[in-house]
Tab-separated table of N, CA, C and O in Angstrom:
chain	number	residue	atom	x	y	z
Y	1	MET	N	-5.055	-13.771	6.104
Y	1	MET	CA	-4.691	-12.431	6.520
Y	1	MET	C	-3.279	-12.452	7.085
Y	1	MET	O	-2.903	-13.358	7.802
Y	2	ILE	N	-2.517	-11.432	6.768
Y	2	ILE	CA	-1.139	-11.341	7.214
Y	2	ILE	C	-1.103	-10.667	8.591
Y	2	ILE	O	-1.629	-9.580	8.770
Y	3	PRO	N	-0.494	-11.318	9.568
Y	3	PRO	CA	-0.426	-10.722	10.897
Y	3	PRO	C	0.585	-9.583	10.936
Y	3	PRO	O	1.467	-9.483	10.094
Y	4	GLU	N	0.424	-8.725	11.916
Y	4	GLU	CA	1.403	-7.661	12.113
Y	4	GLU	C	2.716	-8.283	12.542
Y	4	GLU	O	2.754	-9.236	13.302
Y	5	LYS	N	3.813	-7.755	12.038
Y	5	LYS	CA	5.131	-8.250	12.398
Y	5	LYS	C	5.643	-7.387	13.554
Y	5	LYS	O	6.424	-6.471	13.378
Y	6	GLU	N	5.159	-7.689	14.740
Y	6	GLU	CA	5.477	-6.907	15.928
Y	6	GLU	C	6.979	-6.817	16.176
Y	6	GLU	O	7.483	-5.779	16.551
Y	7	ASP	N	7.685	-7.925	15.952
Y	7	ASP	CA	9.101	-7.935	16.251
Y	7	ASP	C	9.887	-6.957	15.379
Y	7	ASP	O	10.902	-6.425	15.799
Y	8	LEU	N	9.427	-6.694	14.178
Y	8	LEU	CA	10.102	-5.756	13.288
Y	8	LEU	C	9.391	-4.404	13.233
Y	8	LEU	O	9.891	-3.473	12.633
Y	9	GLY	N	8.225	-4.308	13.822
Y	9	GLY	CA	7.446	-3.080	13.770
Y	9	GLY	C	6.799	-2.852	12.415
Y	9	GLY	O	6.413	-1.742	12.095
Y	10	ILE	N	6.695	-3.899	11.601
Y	10	ILE	CA	6.129	-3.775	10.261
Y	10	ILE	C	4.663	-4.213	10.279
Y	10	ILE	O	4.336	-5.239	10.842
Y	11	VAL	N	3.830	-3.402	9.651
Y	11	VAL	CA	2.418	-3.726	9.513
Y	11	VAL	C	2.114	-3.785	8.021
Y	11	VAL	O	2.411	-2.849	7.282
Y	12	PHE	N	1.562	-4.910	7.567
Y	12	PHE	CA	1.184	-5.073	6.170
Y	12	PHE	C	-0.288	-4.728	5.999
Y	12	PHE	O	-1.124	-5.137	6.795
Y	13	LEU	N	-0.595	-3.961	4.935
Y	13	LEU	CA	-1.976	-3.593	4.630
Y	13	LEU	C	-2.391	-4.222	3.302
Y	13	LEU	O	-1.638	-4.147	2.322
Y	14	PRO	N	-3.584	-4.808	3.249
Y	14	PRO	CA	-4.078	-5.335	1.969
Y	14	PRO	C	-4.509	-4.182	1.061
Y	14	PRO	O	-4.679	-3.038	1.505
Y	15	THR	N	-4.710	-4.495	-0.192
Y	15	THR	CA	-5.072	-3.496	-1.194
Y	15	THR	C	-6.286	-2.674	-0.768
Y	15	THR	O	-6.288	-1.448	-0.917
Y	16	SER	N	-7.304	-3.312	-0.248
Y	16	SER	CA	-8.525	-2.582	0.125
Y	16	SER	C	-8.248	-1.524	1.188
Y	16	SER	O	-8.788	-0.421	1.120
Y	17	LYS	N	-7.396	-1.834	2.145
Y	17	LYS	CA	-7.076	-0.871	3.206
Y	17	LYS	C	-6.221	0.273	2.672
Y	17	LYS	O	-6.371	1.418	3.099
Y	18	VAL	N	-5.308	-0.026	1.745
Y	18	VAL	CA	-4.473	1.025	1.161
Y	18	VAL	C	-5.338	1.972	0.337
Y	18	VAL	O	-5.208	3.190	0.445
Y	19	ALA	N	-6.250	1.416	-0.451
Y	19	ALA	CA	-7.153	2.248	-1.246
Y	19	ALA	C	-7.966	3.165	-0.336
Y	19	ALA	O	-8.104	4.360	-0.608
Y	20	GLU	N	-8.468	2.619	0.747
Y	20	GLU	CA	-9.238	3.412	1.711
Y	20	GLU	C	-8.357	4.487	2.343
Y	20	GLU	O	-8.771	5.640	2.481
Y	21	LYS	N	-7.149	4.119	2.723
Y	21	LYS	CA	-6.231	5.041	3.398
Y	21	LYS	C	-5.855	6.230	2.517
Y	21	LYS	O	-5.720	7.348	3.013
Y	22	VAL	N	-5.681	5.990	1.214
Y	22	VAL	CA	-5.302	7.084	0.319
Y	22	VAL	C	-6.506	7.719	-0.372
Y	22	VAL	O	-6.356	8.611	-1.195
Y	23	GLY	N	-7.710	7.238	-0.051
Y	23	GLY	CA	-8.931	7.857	-0.560
Y	23	GLY	C	-9.183	7.612	-2.032
Y	23	GLY	O	-9.641	8.508	-2.740
Y	24	ARG	N	-8.889	6.391	-2.476
Y	24	ARG	CA	-9.090	6.041	-3.881
Y	24	ARG	C	-9.783	4.691	-3.978
Y	24	ARG	O	-9.758	3.912	-3.045
Y	25	THR	N	-10.344	4.441	-5.141
Y	25	THR	CA	-10.893	3.110	-5.390
Y	25	THR	C	-9.738	2.159	-5.681
Y	25	THR	O	-8.608	2.600	-5.927
Y	26	ARG	N	-10.029	0.873	-5.716
Y	26	ARG	CA	-8.989	-0.103	-6.042
Y	26	ARG	C	-8.460	0.136	-7.459
Y	26	ARG	O	-7.261	0.031	-7.707
Y	27	GLN	N	-9.350	0.473	-8.388
Y	27	GLN	CA	-8.922	0.748	-9.764
Y	27	GLN	C	-8.051	2.003	-9.820
Y	27	GLN	O	-7.028	2.025	-10.518
Y	28	ALA	N	-8.441	3.036	-9.098
Y	28	ALA	CA	-7.643	4.266	-9.082
Y	28	ALA	C	-6.282	4.020	-8.422
Y	28	ALA	O	-5.284	4.627	-8.808
Y	29	LEU	N	-6.245	3.117	-7.452
Y	29	LEU	CA	-4.975	2.752	-6.822
Y	29	LEU	C	-4.068	2.065	-7.841
Y	29	LEU	O	-2.868	2.329	-7.904
Y	30	TYR	N	-4.644	1.211	-8.676
Y	30	TYR	CA	-3.876	0.557	-9.729
Y	30	TYR	C	-3.269	1.601	-10.678
Y	30	TYR	O	-2.090	1.536	-11.033
Y	31	VAL	N	-4.073	2.590	-11.071
Y	31	VAL	CA	-3.588	3.655	-11.952
Y	31	VAL	C	-2.487	4.446	-11.253
Y	31	VAL	O	-1.460	4.762	-11.864
Y	32	LEU	N	-2.675	4.750	-9.993
Y	32	LEU	CA	-1.662	5.471	-9.224
Y	32	LEU	C	-0.344	4.710	-9.212
Y	32	LEU	O	0.725	5.289	-9.410
Y	33	ARG	N	-0.413	3.401	-9.026
Y	33	ARG	CA	0.794	2.572	-9.026
Y	33	ARG	C	1.522	2.653	-10.356
Y	33	ARG	O	2.747	2.606	-10.407
Y	34	GLN	N	0.762	2.762	-11.448
Y	34	GLN	CA	1.358	2.799	-12.784
Y	34	GLN	C	1.904	4.178	-13.154
Y	34	GLN	O	2.827	4.276	-13.957
Y	35	THR	N	1.345	5.225	-12.578
Y	35	THR	CA	1.692	6.584	-13.011
Y	35	THR	C	2.561	7.366	-12.038
Y	35	THR	O	3.155	8.367	-12.434
Y	36	ASP	N	2.633	6.952	-10.793
Y	36	ASP	CA	3.419	7.688	-9.794
Y	36	ASP	C	4.580	6.816	-9.318
Y	36	ASP	O	4.395	5.930	-8.494
Y	37	PRO	N	5.781	7.085	-9.805
Y	37	PRO	CA	6.924	6.256	-9.416
Y	37	PRO	C	7.309	6.400	-7.941
Y	37	PRO	O	8.058	5.578	-7.423
Y	38	THR	N	6.776	7.421	-7.270
Y	38	THR	CA	7.095	7.590	-5.848
Y	38	THR	C	6.178	6.777	-4.946
Y	38	THR	O	6.451	6.648	-3.747
Y	39	PHE	N	5.089	6.243	-5.515
Y	39	PHE	CA	4.169	5.465	-4.686
Y	39	PHE	C	4.838	4.150	-4.295
Y	39	PHE	O	5.499	3.517	-5.115
Y	40	PRO	N	4.691	3.736	-3.033
Y	40	PRO	CA	5.360	2.504	-2.574
Y	40	PRO	C	4.991	1.286	-3.408
Y	40	PRO	O	3.867	1.164	-3.895
Y	41	LYS	N	5.956	0.418	-3.558
Y	41	LYS	CA	5.740	-0.830	-4.286
Y	41	LYS	C	5.113	-1.856	-3.344
Y	41	LYS	O	5.484	-1.942	-2.176
Y	42	PRO	N	4.169	-2.638	-3.853
Y	42	PRO	CA	3.555	-3.663	-3.011
Y	42	PRO	C	4.443	-4.891	-2.881
Y	42	PRO	O	5.387	-5.083	-3.644
Y	43	ILE	N	4.108	-5.702	-1.919
Y	43	ILE	CA	4.750	-6.991	-1.703
Y	43	ILE	C	3.748	-8.047	-2.142
Y	43	ILE	O	2.585	-8.004	-1.748
Y	44	THR	N	4.187	-8.965	-2.975
Y	44	THR	CA	3.314	-10.039	-3.426
Y	44	THR	C	3.470	-11.236	-2.509
Y	44	THR	O	4.583	-11.699	-2.265
Y	45	MET	N	2.364	-11.697	-1.984
Y	45	MET	CA	2.376	-12.873	-1.121
Y	45	MET	C	1.393	-13.877	-1.698
Y	45	MET	O	0.250	-13.536	-1.987
Y	46	SER	N	1.862	-15.071	-1.889
Y	46	SER	CA	1.008	-16.106	-2.467
Y	46	SER	C	0.210	-16.799	-1.381
Y	46	SER	O	0.738	-17.124	-0.323
Y	47	GLU	N	-1.044	-16.988	-1.668
Y	47	GLU	CA	-1.931	-17.745	-0.801
Y	47	GLU	C	-2.669	-18.716	-1.714
Y	47	GLU	O	-3.595	-18.327	-2.407
Y	48	GLY	N	-2.215	-19.942	-1.738
Y	48	GLY	CA	-2.809	-20.903	-2.661
Y	48	GLY	C	-2.436	-20.535	-4.081
Y	48	GLY	O	-1.302	-20.195	-4.369
Y	49	ARG	N	-3.409	-20.557	-4.960
Y	49	ARG	CA	-3.157	-20.243	-6.367
Y	49	ARG	C	-3.232	-18.757	-6.659
Y	49	ARG	O	-2.879	-18.313	-7.733
Y	50	GLN	N	-3.722	-17.983	-5.713
Y	50	GLN	CA	-3.949	-16.567	-5.959
Y	50	GLN	C	-2.961	-15.708	-5.170
Y	50	GLN	O	-2.886	-15.796	-3.948
Y	51	ALA	N	-2.197	-14.883	-5.872
Y	51	ALA	CA	-1.261	-13.976	-5.214
Y	51	ALA	C	-2.022	-12.735	-4.748
Y	51	ALA	O	-2.908	-12.247	-5.445
Y	52	ARG	N	-1.661	-12.250	-3.601
Y	52	ARG	CA	-2.284	-11.037	-3.065
Y	52	ARG	C	-1.215	-9.994	-2.834
Y	52	ARG	O	-0.078	-10.317	-2.537
Y	53	LEU	N	-1.627	-8.730	-2.946
Y	53	LEU	CA	-0.699	-7.632	-2.749
Y	53	LEU	C	-0.896	-7.021	-1.368
Y	53	LEU	O	-2.027	-6.832	-0.915
Y	54	TYR	N	0.223	-6.692	-0.751
Y	54	TYR	CA	0.222	-6.012	0.545
Y	54	TYR	C	1.241	-4.888	0.494
Y	54	TYR	O	2.235	-4.974	-0.213
Y	55	TRP	N	0.960	-3.840	1.253
Y	55	TRP	CA	1.874	-2.714	1.353
Y	55	TRP	C	2.332	-2.581	2.795
Y	55	TRP	O	1.602	-2.914	3.728
Y	56	VAL	N	3.519	-2.018	2.963
Y	56	VAL	CA	4.020	-1.712	4.298
Y	56	VAL	C	3.363	-0.403	4.712
Y	56	VAL	O	3.493	0.631	4.032
Y	57	LYS	N	2.636	-0.448	5.816
Y	57	LYS	CA	1.864	0.707	6.292
Y	57	LYS	C	2.745	1.940	6.437
Y	57	LYS	O	2.370	3.037	6.033
Y	58	GLN	N	3.930	1.770	6.985
Y	58	GLN	CA	4.827	2.901	7.216
Y	58	GLN	C	5.256	3.547	5.900
Y	58	GLN	O	5.417	4.774	5.834
Y	59	GLU	N	5.426	2.760	4.846
Y	59	GLU	CA	5.794	3.321	3.540
Y	59	GLU	C	4.641	4.119	2.937
Y	59	GLU	O	4.859	5.184	2.351
Y	60	VAL	N	3.431	3.616	3.085
Y	60	VAL	CA	2.258	4.340	2.582
Y	60	VAL	C	2.101	5.663	3.329
Y	60	VAL	O	1.866	6.713	2.724
Y	61	GLU	N	2.273	5.631	4.637
Y	61	GLU	CA	2.150	6.854	5.431
Y	61	GLU	C	3.261	7.843	5.108
Y	61	GLU	O	3.021	9.057	5.078
Y	62	ALA	N	4.458	7.362	4.826
Y	62	ALA	CA	5.561	8.249	4.427
Y	62	ALA	C	5.231	8.914	3.088
Y	62	ALA	O	5.481	10.111	2.897
Y	63	TRP	N	4.661	8.142	2.148
Y	63	TRP	CA	4.259	8.701	0.858
Y	63	TRP	C	3.207	9.787	1.057
Y	63	TRP	O	3.275	10.844	0.430
Y	64	GLN	N	2.247	9.532	1.945
Y	64	GLN	CA	1.216	10.538	2.215
Y	64	GLN	C	1.856	11.803	2.783
Y	64	GLN	O	1.465	12.915	2.420
Y	65	GLY	N	2.850	11.650	3.647
Y	65	GLY	CA	3.559	12.798	4.195
Y	65	GLY	C	4.263	13.598	3.104
Y	65	GLY	O	4.261	14.841	3.128
Y	66	GLN	N	4.834	12.902	2.132
Y	66	GLN	CA	5.497	13.575	1.006
Y	66	GLN	C	4.486	14.367	0.195
Y	66	GLN	O	4.777	15.475	-0.279
Y	67	GLN	N	3.298	13.803	0.015
Y	67	GLN	CA	2.258	14.500	-0.744
Y	67	GLN	C	1.822	15.761	-0.014
Y	67	GLN	O	1.609	16.800	-0.641
Y	68	MET	N	1.716	15.687	1.305
Y	68	MET	CA	1.340	16.873	2.086
Y	68	MET	C	2.434	17.937	2.006
Y	68	MET	O	2.147	19.123	1.895
Y	69	ALA	N	3.699	17.511	2.043
Y	69	ALA	CA	4.816	18.461	1.978
Y	69	ALA	C	4.862	19.162	0.623
Y	69	ALA	O	5.235	20.332	0.551
Y	70	ARG	N	4.473	18.460	-0.444
Y	70	ARG	CA	4.485	19.040	-1.790
Y	70	ARG	C	3.479	20.176	-1.936
Y	70	ARG	O	3.663	21.064	-2.766
Y	71	ARG	N	2.418	20.143	-1.165
Y	71	ARG	CA	1.386	21.175	-1.321
Y	71	ARG	C	1.795	22.513	-0.740
Y	71	ARG	O	1.226	23.534	-1.041
Y	72	ASP	N	2.798	22.504	0.129
Y	72	ASP	CA	3.221	23.758	0.798
Y	72	ASP	C	4.145	24.594	-0.043
Y	72	ASP	O	4.782	24.270	-0.935
């Protein structure tokens, strides 16, 4: 698990938390990444042989704010 980067104020979220935060399944999140160029790009972090994706929490929340602004 990636710790919060307190010194920089950066919080990394794993794929499961991002999917939950945006109200989508992991598969739907994958589709969103492919179809919405405004959705934040993940950071790939290797752990052993398996790479894992993490997102910057603040970027995901900014994207959500943009989506709310678009509805008005």
